[in-house]
């Protein structure tokens, strides 16, 4: 097996790296990955995605007719690695790029693809995900938000919760119940809702990081054109799962974990315990070694998935493994950093004396959210056990 990139791919990597060195915004976007209602911040975040898109570095694998470049997945993977390496700000249009876009490419009508995909790429329209409801998280199919068909419209009533980015979203991909009498998985439809429509109220929820990243969203007789239905009426569950699959693939990044590990190592070398750097402590060294073994295992897992993609094989249960192991690993890395820092781990980002600019306490809280969001670890384990290992179904 040859894990090296070709010389053409290496040249591409160098080109991307140079571009990022010259263009990554170093101020004004900060490390915060969610929230911020500030309009100027939003404009800067959109401008950054647009800049990257215009340089040809966004969604390379998408079909050309919708603004992509139909390139092989290796180049996209190189870009993803380089973005992490350059500590580039996250892309504000991530939900559209990583979740809705690939779903529409497979399931959308031609009109929907033409209408929505190009504006996802340029961050002209920002999307949010309306799945979870009070009482319907892991048991998503029990959702109650209703859409009744009146003429050529859906009339939507109900409530979503934990909706990331709804405060600045223009559109929502949303699961609604269109047949209350059908078995719960069969009466759901997948629709696209303009967030500027009358009858929608967005109420922010404050996370433990202090960010206002997610929201409650209320629908009171919201009119949605019927042409905004994706796939068939009452058959939204299968589309919902396609989106979830893309989401889970997006949540664990091997290069992101590798970069966090390197940052943890650099931090640990600066912290003394008993007159020596903590990296000389045999117990701490053992913990670092355990983490690095997991980081490397994830790296090879990512390379295996890339090989499958190049061969045109649909990724299966591997994306669940990414999500499960990647998000827990990121939280473990932050936990070890917090332990190494001791009392200093109490100092947050705003404190000028905080170690490593207060990155770790924030990361520790933020990474815990990702262990839950997109389906909790327990749910990933159930799916891996049932569909990957073919073990008996949990009750
Ligand atoms: C940071 C973050 C961002 C989010 N963004 C969005 C978003 O943009 N859009 C959106 O729709 N939702 C979003 N969510 C919601 C997320 O999808 C749900 O929180 C998640 O699916 C869990 O649902 P719940 O919170 O209702 O927990 P519950 O389903 O009530 O689960 C509670 C506990 O019970 C366990 N549990 C439940 N069922 C089982 C089972 N069958 N077997 C074993 N254990 C089980 C769970 O693992 C968990 O520990 C976000 C959540 C977070 C934390």
Tab-separated table of C-alpha atoms and ligand atoms in Angstrom:
chain	number	residue	atom	x	y	z
A	1	UNK	CA	0.000	0.000	0.000
A	2	UNK	CA	1.360	3.413	-0.970
A	3	UNK	CA	0.215	6.138	1.414
A	4	UNK	CA	2.204	8.894	-0.301
A	5	UNK	CA	0.603	11.593	-2.386
A	6	UNK	CA	1.616	11.935	-6.052
A	7	UNK	CA	3.910	14.812	-7.028
A	8	UNK	CA	0.918	16.559	-8.629
A	9	UNK	CA	-1.029	16.259	-5.358
A	10	UNK	CA	1.966	17.533	-3.379
A	11	UNK	CA	2.210	20.540	-5.712
A	12	UNK	CA	-1.505	21.178	-5.153
A	13	UNK	CA	-0.983	20.987	-1.365
A	14	UNK	CA	1.819	23.556	-1.615
A	15	UNK	CA	-0.411	25.878	-3.658
A	16	UNK	CA	-3.220	25.611	-1.085
A	17	UNK	CA	-0.767	26.151	1.790
A	18	UNK	CA	0.635	29.304	0.198
A	19	UNK	CA	-2.865	30.610	-0.479
A	20	UNK	CA	-3.873	30.058	3.132
A	21	UNK	CA	-0.685	31.659	4.494
A	22	UNK	CA	-1.524	34.765	2.501
A	23	UNK	CA	-5.301	34.839	2.986
A	24	UNK	CA	-6.450	33.320	6.287
A	25	UNK	CA	-8.025	36.161	8.285
A	26	UNK	CA	-5.958	36.555	11.437
A	27	UNK	CA	-8.367	38.824	13.251
A	28	UNK	CA	-12.045	39.593	13.379
A	29	UNK	CA	-13.327	36.005	13.292
A	30	UNK	CA	-11.731	34.545	16.431
A	31	UNK	CA	-11.747	30.923	17.555
A	32	UNK	CA	-15.504	30.905	18.211
A	33	UNK	CA	-17.175	28.370	15.956
A	34	UNK	CA	-20.793	29.067	16.699
A	35	UNK	CA	-23.025	31.944	17.555
A	36	UNK	CA	-22.386	35.667	17.388
A	37	UNK	CA	-25.371	37.628	16.261
A	38	UNK	CA	-23.130	40.548	15.394
A	39	UNK	CA	-23.840	41.488	11.758
A	40	UNK	CA	-20.280	42.593	11.037
A	41	UNK	CA	-18.925	39.268	12.275
A	42	UNK	CA	-21.437	37.483	10.035
A	43	UNK	CA	-20.409	39.549	7.010
A	44	UNK	CA	-16.723	38.749	7.665
A	45	UNK	CA	-17.496	35.036	8.080
A	46	UNK	CA	-19.412	34.996	4.770
A	47	UNK	CA	-16.644	36.938	3.023
A	48	UNK	CA	-14.071	34.346	4.163
A	49	UNK	CA	-16.066	31.443	2.684
A	50	UNK	CA	-16.629	33.387	-0.524
A	51	UNK	CA	-12.900	34.137	-0.788
A	52	UNK	CA	-12.089	30.454	-0.395
A	53	UNK	CA	-14.736	29.507	-2.954
A	54	UNK	CA	-13.479	32.027	-5.505
A	55	UNK	CA	-9.978	30.602	-5.100
A	56	UNK	CA	-11.457	27.218	-6.072
A	57	UNK	CA	-11.123	25.536	-2.675
A	58	UNK	CA	-14.729	24.804	-1.632
A	59	UNK	CA	-16.693	21.577	-2.336
A	60	UNK	CA	-14.378	20.430	-5.121
A	61	UNK	CA	-16.182	17.141	-5.625
A	62	UNK	CA	-19.587	18.727	-6.405
A	63	UNK	CA	-20.801	18.517	-10.026
A	64	UNK	CA	-19.667	21.341	-12.295
A	65	UNK	CA	-23.204	22.322	-13.301
A	66	UNK	CA	-23.910	23.413	-9.709
A	67	UNK	CA	-20.690	25.328	-9.113
A	68	UNK	CA	-18.368	22.444	-8.127
A	69	UNK	CA	-15.337	21.095	-9.992
A	70	UNK	CA	-16.127	17.359	-10.158
A	71	UNK	CA	-12.644	16.620	-8.774
A	72	UNK	CA	-11.531	13.433	-7.051
A	73	UNK	CA	-11.840	13.371	-3.249
A	74	UNK	CA	-8.070	13.453	-2.645
A	75	UNK	CA	-7.830	17.161	-3.393
A	76	UNK	CA	-10.722	17.971	-1.057
A	77	UNK	CA	-9.022	15.945	1.654
A	78	UNK	CA	-5.768	17.888	1.089
A	79	UNK	CA	-7.663	21.172	1.427
A	80	UNK	CA	-9.366	19.998	4.618
A	81	UNK	CA	-5.979	19.067	6.123
A	82	UNK	CA	-4.434	22.384	5.138
A	83	UNK	CA	-7.361	24.397	6.550
A	84	UNK	CA	-6.849	22.652	9.888
A	85	UNK	CA	-3.080	23.123	9.718
A	86	UNK	CA	-3.500	26.863	8.985
A	87	UNK	CA	-6.006	27.168	11.870
A	88	UNK	CA	-8.370	28.788	9.396
A	89	UNK	CA	-11.750	29.981	10.729
A	90	UNK	CA	-14.546	27.438	10.293
A	91	UNK	CA	-16.840	27.928	7.321
A	92	UNK	CA	-20.093	29.670	8.242
A	93	UNK	CA	-21.922	27.723	5.528
A	94	UNK	CA	-20.800	24.342	6.937
A	95	UNK	CA	-24.321	22.882	7.317
A	96	UNK	CA	-25.126	23.640	3.679
A	97	UNK	CA	-21.757	22.460	2.399
A	98	UNK	CA	-21.457	19.331	4.506
A	99	UNK	CA	-25.055	18.236	5.015
A	100	UNK	CA	-27.772	19.708	2.799
A	101	UNK	CA	-25.650	20.099	-0.378
A	102	UNK	CA	-24.691	16.418	-0.702
A	103	UNK	CA	-28.269	15.429	0.230
A	104	UNK	CA	-29.784	17.625	-2.505
A	105	UNK	CA	-27.269	16.327	-5.055
A	106	UNK	CA	-28.673	12.829	-4.436
A	107	UNK	CA	-32.326	13.594	-3.632
A	108	UNK	CA	-33.235	17.085	-4.858
A	109	UNK	CA	-35.177	17.990	-8.009
A	110	UNK	CA	-33.251	19.682	-10.797
A	111	UNK	CA	-34.959	22.960	-9.885
A	112	UNK	CA	-33.922	22.601	-6.224
A	113	UNK	CA	-30.313	21.882	-7.159
A	114	UNK	CA	-30.121	24.894	-9.505
A	115	UNK	CA	-31.822	27.136	-6.993
A	116	UNK	CA	-29.943	26.234	-3.791
A	117	UNK	CA	-26.522	24.688	-4.448
A	118	UNK	CA	-24.654	27.684	-5.928
A	119	UNK	CA	-25.726	29.945	-3.034
A	120	UNK	CA	-24.516	27.358	-0.508
A	121	UNK	CA	-21.044	27.463	-2.048
A	122	UNK	CA	-20.724	31.236	-1.871
A	123	UNK	CA	-22.302	31.532	1.615
A	124	UNK	CA	-24.967	33.742	0.102
A	125	UNK	CA	-27.539	31.576	1.874
A	126	UNK	CA	-26.824	30.010	5.252
A	127	UNK	CA	-28.672	26.848	6.286
A	128	UNK	CA	-29.658	25.323	9.603
A	129	UNK	CA	-30.924	21.871	10.529
A	130	UNK	CA	-34.430	21.536	11.983
A	131	UNK	CA	-34.521	17.980	13.287
A	132	UNK	CA	-34.578	17.867	17.130
A	133	UNK	CA	-37.639	18.827	19.145
A	134	UNK	CA	-38.383	18.859	22.859
A	135	UNK	CA	-38.824	15.124	23.546
A	136	UNK	CA	-37.502	14.027	20.136
A	137	UNK	CA	-33.708	13.829	20.047
A	138	UNK	CA	-32.337	10.281	19.972
A	139	UNK	CA	-35.857	9.095	19.183
A	140	UNK	CA	-36.043	11.536	16.281
A	141	UNK	CA	-38.851	9.719	14.463
A	142	UNK	CA	-41.239	10.689	17.281
A	143	UNK	CA	-41.141	14.344	16.108
A	144	UNK	CA	-44.403	16.279	16.229
A	145	UNK	CA	-43.951	19.499	14.213
A	146	UNK	CA	-46.821	19.295	11.771
A	147	UNK	CA	-47.187	20.323	8.142
A	148	UNK	CA	-50.706	20.265	6.713
A	149	UNK	CA	-51.201	20.565	2.981
A	150	UNK	CA	-53.480	23.426	1.951
A	151	UNK	CA	-53.597	24.033	-1.817
A	152	UNK	CA	-50.023	24.191	-3.056
A	153	UNK	CA	-48.558	24.984	0.343
A	154	UNK	CA	-47.575	23.307	3.613
A	155	UNK	CA	-48.767	25.073	6.756
A	156	UNK	CA	-46.211	24.341	9.481
A	157	UNK	CA	-46.878	24.469	13.236
A	158	UNK	CA	-44.653	23.267	16.069
A	159	UNK	CA	-41.226	23.706	17.626
A	160	UNK	CA	-37.617	22.722	16.993
A	161	UNK	CA	-34.809	22.932	19.551
A	162	UNK	CA	-30.983	23.013	19.661
A	163	UNK	CA	-31.028	24.459	16.129
A	164	UNK	CA	-27.400	25.494	15.552
A	165	UNK	CA	-26.929	28.748	13.684
A	166	UNK	CA	-30.694	29.457	13.293
A	167	UNK	CA	-30.011	33.010	14.473
A	168	UNK	CA	-28.255	33.838	11.205
A	169	UNK	CA	-29.718	31.185	8.882
A	170	UNK	CA	-31.636	32.095	5.739
A	171	UNK	CA	-33.012	28.598	5.219
A	172	UNK	CA	-33.745	25.451	7.218
A	173	UNK	CA	-33.877	21.816	6.090
A	174	UNK	CA	-36.615	20.548	8.304
A	175	UNK	CA	-38.389	17.322	9.252
A	176	UNK	CA	-42.160	17.628	9.644
A	177	UNK	CA	-44.996	15.197	10.266
A	178	UNK	CA	-47.269	15.075	7.245
A	179	UNK	CA	-49.210	11.899	8.118
A	180	UNK	CA	-49.999	11.668	11.847
A	181	UNK	CA	-51.817	8.333	11.381
A	182	UNK	CA	-48.935	6.460	9.723
A	183	UNK	CA	-46.307	4.485	11.724
A	184	UNK	CA	-43.853	7.074	13.079
A	185	UNK	CA	-41.044	6.600	10.506
A	186	UNK	CA	-43.479	6.695	7.578
A	187	UNK	CA	-45.376	9.927	8.144
A	188	UNK	CA	-42.393	12.304	8.008
A	189	UNK	CA	-41.461	14.657	5.146
A	190	UNK	CA	-38.278	16.617	4.464
A	191	UNK	CA	-38.947	20.241	3.506
A	192	UNK	CA	-36.935	23.415	2.923
A	193	UNK	CA	-38.141	26.465	4.850
A	194	UNK	CA	-37.239	30.094	4.228
A	195	UNK	CA	-36.310	31.388	7.699
A	196	UNK	CA	-37.524	34.886	6.799
A	197	UNK	CA	-41.149	33.682	6.423
A	198	UNK	CA	-43.810	35.212	8.700
A	199	UNK	CA	-44.662	33.072	11.747
A	200	UNK	CA	-41.108	31.921	12.599
A	201	UNK	CA	-39.619	32.939	15.953
A	202	UNK	CA	-35.983	32.177	16.830
A	203	UNK	CA	-35.021	32.249	20.507
A	204	UNK	CA	-31.329	31.806	21.418
A	205	UNK	CA	-30.110	29.271	23.977
A	206	UNK	CA	-26.839	30.007	25.770
A	207	UNK	CA	-24.342	27.139	25.850
A	208	UNK	CA	-21.926	26.491	28.706
A	209	UNK	CA	-19.168	28.006	26.522
A	210	UNK	CA	-21.096	31.296	26.763
A	211	UNK	CA	-21.809	31.206	23.000
A	212	UNK	CA	-25.352	31.569	21.720
A	213	UNK	CA	-24.778	28.830	19.201
A	214	UNK	CA	-28.123	27.111	19.144
A	215	UNK	CA	-31.756	28.110	19.424
A	216	UNK	CA	-35.371	27.241	19.897
A	217	UNK	CA	-37.366	27.784	16.700
A	218	UNK	CA	-41.158	28.172	16.805
A	219	UNK	CA	-43.497	27.810	13.806
A	220	UNK	CA	-46.887	29.455	13.919
A	221	UNK	CA	-48.870	28.854	10.701
A	222	UNK	CA	-45.785	29.156	8.516
A	223	UNK	CA	-46.523	28.918	4.774
A	224	UNK	CA	-44.056	26.832	2.754
A	225	UNK	CA	-44.452	26.215	-0.993
A	226	UNK	CA	-45.061	22.550	-1.848
A	227	UNK	CA	-42.203	22.621	-4.337
A	228	UNK	CA	-39.893	22.831	-1.286
A	229	UNK	CA	-40.543	19.158	-0.540
A	230	UNK	CA	-37.422	16.998	-1.027
A	231	UNK	CA	-38.153	13.476	-2.349
A	232	UNK	CA	-41.641	12.055	-1.858
A	233	UNK	CA	-44.302	13.088	0.612
A	234	UNK	CA	-44.148	10.986	3.826
A	235	UNK	CA	-40.839	9.450	2.713
A	236	UNK	CA	-38.576	12.005	4.377
A	237	UNK	CA	-37.049	9.546	6.850
A	238	UNK	CA	-34.710	8.049	4.280
A	239	UNK	CA	-33.579	11.546	3.175
A	240	UNK	CA	-33.164	12.565	6.826
A	241	UNK	CA	-30.818	9.633	7.313
A	242	UNK	CA	-28.808	10.530	4.225
A	243	UNK	CA	-28.221	13.992	5.751
A	244	UNK	CA	-27.368	12.469	9.140
A	245	UNK	CA	-24.847	10.241	7.477
A	246	UNK	CA	-23.104	13.279	5.912
A	247	UNK	CA	-23.263	15.095	9.255
A	248	UNK	CA	-21.566	12.254	11.118
A	249	UNK	CA	-18.852	12.049	8.513
A	250	UNK	CA	-18.244	15.763	8.971
A	251	UNK	CA	-18.010	15.723	12.775
A	252	UNK	CA	-14.857	13.653	13.305
A	253	UNK	CA	-11.731	14.982	11.565
A	254	UNK	CA	-8.501	12.988	11.896
A	255	UNK	CA	-6.329	15.974	10.999
A	256	UNK	CA	-8.244	18.121	13.513
A	257	UNK	CA	-7.507	15.597	16.283
A	258	UNK	CA	-3.868	15.373	15.209
A	259	UNK	CA	-3.513	19.130	15.382
A	260	UNK	CA	-5.112	19.217	18.837
A	261	UNK	CA	-2.734	16.497	20.005
A	262	UNK	CA	0.279	18.524	18.801
A	263	UNK	CA	-1.100	21.592	20.550
A	264	UNK	CA	-1.549	19.578	23.780
A	265	UNK	CA	2.047	18.321	23.528
A	266	UNK	CA	3.389	21.859	23.029
A	267	UNK	CA	1.375	23.045	26.032
A	268	UNK	CA	2.512	20.150	28.254
A	269	UNK	CA	6.181	20.934	27.532
A	270	UNK	CA	5.679	24.384	29.075
A	271	UNK	CA	4.026	23.126	32.281
A	272	UNK	CA	6.226	22.050	35.198
A	273	UNK	CA	5.432	19.388	37.776
A	274	UNK	CA	7.987	18.697	40.572
A	275	UNK	CA	10.542	20.985	38.894
A	276	UNK	CA	10.359	19.227	35.507
A	277	UNK	CA	8.131	19.513	32.443
A	278	UNK	CA	5.001	17.404	32.934
A	279	UNK	CA	5.993	15.486	29.773
A	280	UNK	CA	8.731	13.798	31.885
A	281	UNK	CA	6.161	12.428	34.343
A	282	UNK	CA	5.793	8.682	33.536
A	283	UNK	CA	2.053	8.578	34.279
A	284	UNK	CA	1.366	11.662	32.142
A	285	UNK	CA	3.581	10.271	29.359
A	286	UNK	CA	1.484	7.104	29.368
A	287	UNK	CA	-1.688	9.151	28.910
A	288	UNK	CA	-0.104	11.070	26.041
A	289	UNK	CA	0.974	7.795	24.436
A	290	UNK	CA	-2.576	6.387	24.707
A	291	UNK	CA	-3.954	9.507	23.050
A	292	UNK	CA	-1.377	9.509	20.272
A	293	UNK	CA	-2.148	5.857	19.480
A	294	UNK	CA	-5.826	6.805	19.040
A	295	UNK	CA	-4.916	9.852	16.940
A	296	UNK	CA	-2.801	7.695	14.622
A	297	UNK	CA	-5.504	5.007	14.423
A	298	UNK	CA	-7.960	7.716	13.324
A	299	UNK	CA	-5.474	8.943	10.728
A	300	UNK	CA	-5.261	5.485	9.154
A	301	UNK	CA	-9.032	5.077	9.428
A	302	UNK	CA	-9.391	8.357	7.460
A	303	UNK	CA	-6.939	7.112	4.809
A	304	UNK	CA	-8.921	3.892	4.487
A	305	UNK	CA	-12.101	5.910	3.956
A	306	UNK	CA	-10.354	8.089	1.384
A	307	UNK	CA	-9.303	4.941	-0.505
A	308	UNK	CA	-12.932	3.768	-0.494
A	309	UNK	CA	-14.075	7.145	-1.828
A	310	UNK	CA	-11.499	7.052	-4.640
A	311	UNK	CA	-12.800	3.589	-5.567
A	312	UNK	CA	-16.353	4.976	-5.641
A	313	UNK	CA	-17.461	2.824	-2.684
A	314	UNK	CA	-20.175	4.329	-0.522
A	315	UNK	CA	-18.846	4.887	2.980
A	316	UNK	CA	-20.898	2.815	5.382
A	317	UNK	CA	-20.565	2.327	9.076
A	318	UNK	CA	-17.113	3.988	8.996
A	319	UNK	CA	-18.676	7.451	9.282
A	320	UNK	CA	-20.279	6.397	12.585
A	321	UNK	CA	-16.837	5.296	13.799
A	322	UNK	CA	-15.456	8.724	12.779
A	323	UNK	CA	-18.138	10.502	14.730
A	324	UNK	CA	-17.987	8.251	17.800
A	325	UNK	CA	-14.215	7.989	18.185
A	326	UNK	CA	-13.300	11.419	16.784
A	327	UNK	CA	-15.600	13.456	19.020
A	328	UNK	CA	-14.746	11.459	22.170
A	329	UNK	CA	-11.037	11.696	21.372
A	330	UNK	CA	-11.250	15.488	21.058
A	331	UNK	CA	-12.910	15.677	24.442
A	332	UNK	CA	-10.258	13.358	25.963
A	333	UNK	CA	-7.474	15.552	24.529
A	334	UNK	CA	-9.016	18.620	26.142
A	335	UNK	CA	-9.524	16.752	29.438
A	336	UNK	CA	-5.824	15.811	29.605
A	337	UNK	CA	-4.857	19.413	28.796
A	338	UNK	CA	-7.113	20.647	31.610
A	339	UNK	CA	-5.549	18.175	34.048
A	340	UNK	CA	-2.038	19.244	33.042
A	341	UNK	CA	-2.931	22.912	33.575
A	342	UNK	CA	-4.384	22.262	37.046
A	343	UNK	CA	-5.795	25.442	38.618
A	344	UNK	CA	-4.851	27.441	35.506
A	345	UNK	CA	-7.535	25.554	33.590
A	346	UNK	CA	-10.084	27.777	35.353
A	347	UNK	CA	-8.892	30.824	33.380
A	348	UNK	CA	-11.082	31.444	30.351
A	349	UNK	CA	-10.315	33.034	26.993
A	350	UNK	CA	-11.030	36.564	28.177
A	351	UNK	CA	-8.261	36.319	30.821
A	352	UNK	CA	-4.930	37.676	29.508
A	353	UNK	CA	-2.992	35.323	31.826
A	354	UNK	CA	-4.800	32.180	30.597
A	355	UNK	CA	-2.460	29.467	29.287
A	356	UNK	CA	-2.574	28.880	25.515
A	357	UNK	CA	-4.958	31.860	25.237
A	358	UNK	CA	-7.658	29.959	27.156
A	359	UNK	CA	-8.183	27.594	24.222
A	360	UNK	CA	-8.520	24.409	26.324
A	361	UNK	CA	-11.370	25.260	28.751
A	362	UNK	CA	-13.397	26.425	25.742
A	363	UNK	CA	-12.475	23.349	23.735
A	364	UNK	CA	-13.286	21.074	26.682
A	365	UNK	CA	-16.847	22.457	26.869
A	366	UNK	CA	-17.360	22.759	23.113
A	367	UNK	CA	-16.118	19.226	22.343
A	368	UNK	CA	-18.572	17.739	24.849
A	369	UNK	CA	-21.415	19.233	22.783
A	370	UNK	CA	-20.181	17.390	19.694
A	371	UNK	CA	-20.219	14.055	21.570
A	372	UNK	CA	-23.996	14.686	21.833
A	373	UNK	CA	-24.871	16.650	18.652
A	374	UNK	CA	-25.495	14.659	15.449
A	375	UNK	CA	-26.530	11.659	17.589
A	376	UNK	CA	-25.019	10.786	20.969
A	377	UNK	CA	-22.200	8.278	21.458
A	378	UNK	CA	-24.714	5.762	22.852
A	379	UNK	CA	-26.738	5.995	19.653
A	380	UNK	CA	-23.622	5.646	17.458
A	381	UNK	CA	-22.657	2.539	19.443
A	382	UNK	CA	-26.138	1.068	18.959
A	383	UNK	CA	-25.962	1.658	15.195
A	384	UNK	CA	-22.418	0.286	14.871
A	385	UNK	CA	-23.406	-2.791	16.896
A	386	UNK	CA	-26.611	-3.457	14.972
A	387	UNK	CA	-25.737	-2.469	11.404
A	388	UNK	CA	-21.955	-2.881	11.441
A	389	UNK	CA	-21.449	-5.904	13.684
A	390	UNK	CA	-24.954	-7.380	13.119
A	391	UNK	CA	-25.575	-7.822	16.830
A	392	UNK	CA	-29.142	-8.206	18.149
A	393	UNK	CA	-31.263	-5.025	18.098
A	394	UNK	CA	-31.430	-3.004	21.333
A	395	UNK	CA	-34.875	-2.532	22.886
B	1	LIG	C1	-23.773	21.267	20.199
B	1	LIG	C2	-25.067	20.709	19.692
B	1	LIG	C3	-25.571	21.140	18.486
B	1	LIG	C4	-26.792	20.646	18.031
B	1	LIG	N1	-27.275	21.119	16.834
B	1	LIG	C5	-28.460	20.665	16.396
B	1	LIG	C6	-29.020	21.192	15.180
B	1	LIG	O1	-28.446	22.080	14.543
B	1	LIG	N2	-30.206	20.730	14.766
B	1	LIG	C7	-30.881	19.746	15.433
B	1	LIG	O2	-31.932	19.334	14.967
B	1	LIG	N3	-30.405	19.239	16.603
B	1	LIG	C8	-29.203	19.673	17.087
B	1	LIG	N4	-28.694	19.183	18.261
B	1	LIG	C9	-29.487	18.226	19.035
B	1	LIG	C10	-28.924	16.821	19.028
B	1	LIG	O3	-29.144	16.177	17.804
B	1	LIG	C11	-29.590	16.061	20.206
B	1	LIG	O4	-29.162	16.683	21.393
B	1	LIG	C12	-29.185	14.608	20.240
B	1	LIG	O5	-29.706	13.903	19.146
B	1	LIG	C13	-29.654	13.927	21.542
B	1	LIG	O6	-30.992	14.151	21.762
B	1	LIG	P1	-31.515	14.739	23.169
B	1	LIG	O7	-30.697	15.924	23.507
B	1	LIG	O8	-32.979	14.888	23.080
B	1	LIG	O9	-31.146	13.598	24.236
B	1	LIG	P2	-31.986	12.292	24.568
B	1	LIG	O10	-32.377	11.624	23.291
B	1	LIG	O11	-33.073	12.652	25.531
B	1	LIG	O12	-30.907	11.382	25.284
B	1	LIG	C14	-30.594	11.510	26.679
B	1	LIG	C15	-29.585	10.429	27.037
B	1	LIG	O13	-30.170	9.108	26.822
B	1	LIG	C16	-29.347	8.339	25.957
B	1	LIG	N5	-30.209	7.511	25.089
B	1	LIG	C17	-31.345	7.908	24.473
B	1	LIG	N6	-31.845	6.884	23.733
B	1	LIG	C18	-30.982	5.851	23.881
B	1	LIG	C19	-30.943	4.497	23.362
B	1	LIG	N7	-31.875	4.053	22.510
B	1	LIG	N8	-29.899	3.705	23.711
B	1	LIG	C20	-28.924	4.165	24.544
B	1	LIG	N9	-28.920	5.425	25.076
B	1	LIG	C21	-29.925	6.237	24.748
B	1	LIG	C22	-28.583	9.361	25.137
B	1	LIG	O14	-27.367	8.816	24.622
B	1	LIG	C23	-28.333	10.467	26.154
B	1	LIG	O15	-27.215	10.154	26.953
B	1	LIG	C24	-27.493	19.678	18.768
B	1	LIG	C25	-26.988	19.239	19.997
B	1	LIG	C26	-25.796	19.762	20.460
B	1	LIG	C27	-25.274	19.284	21.793
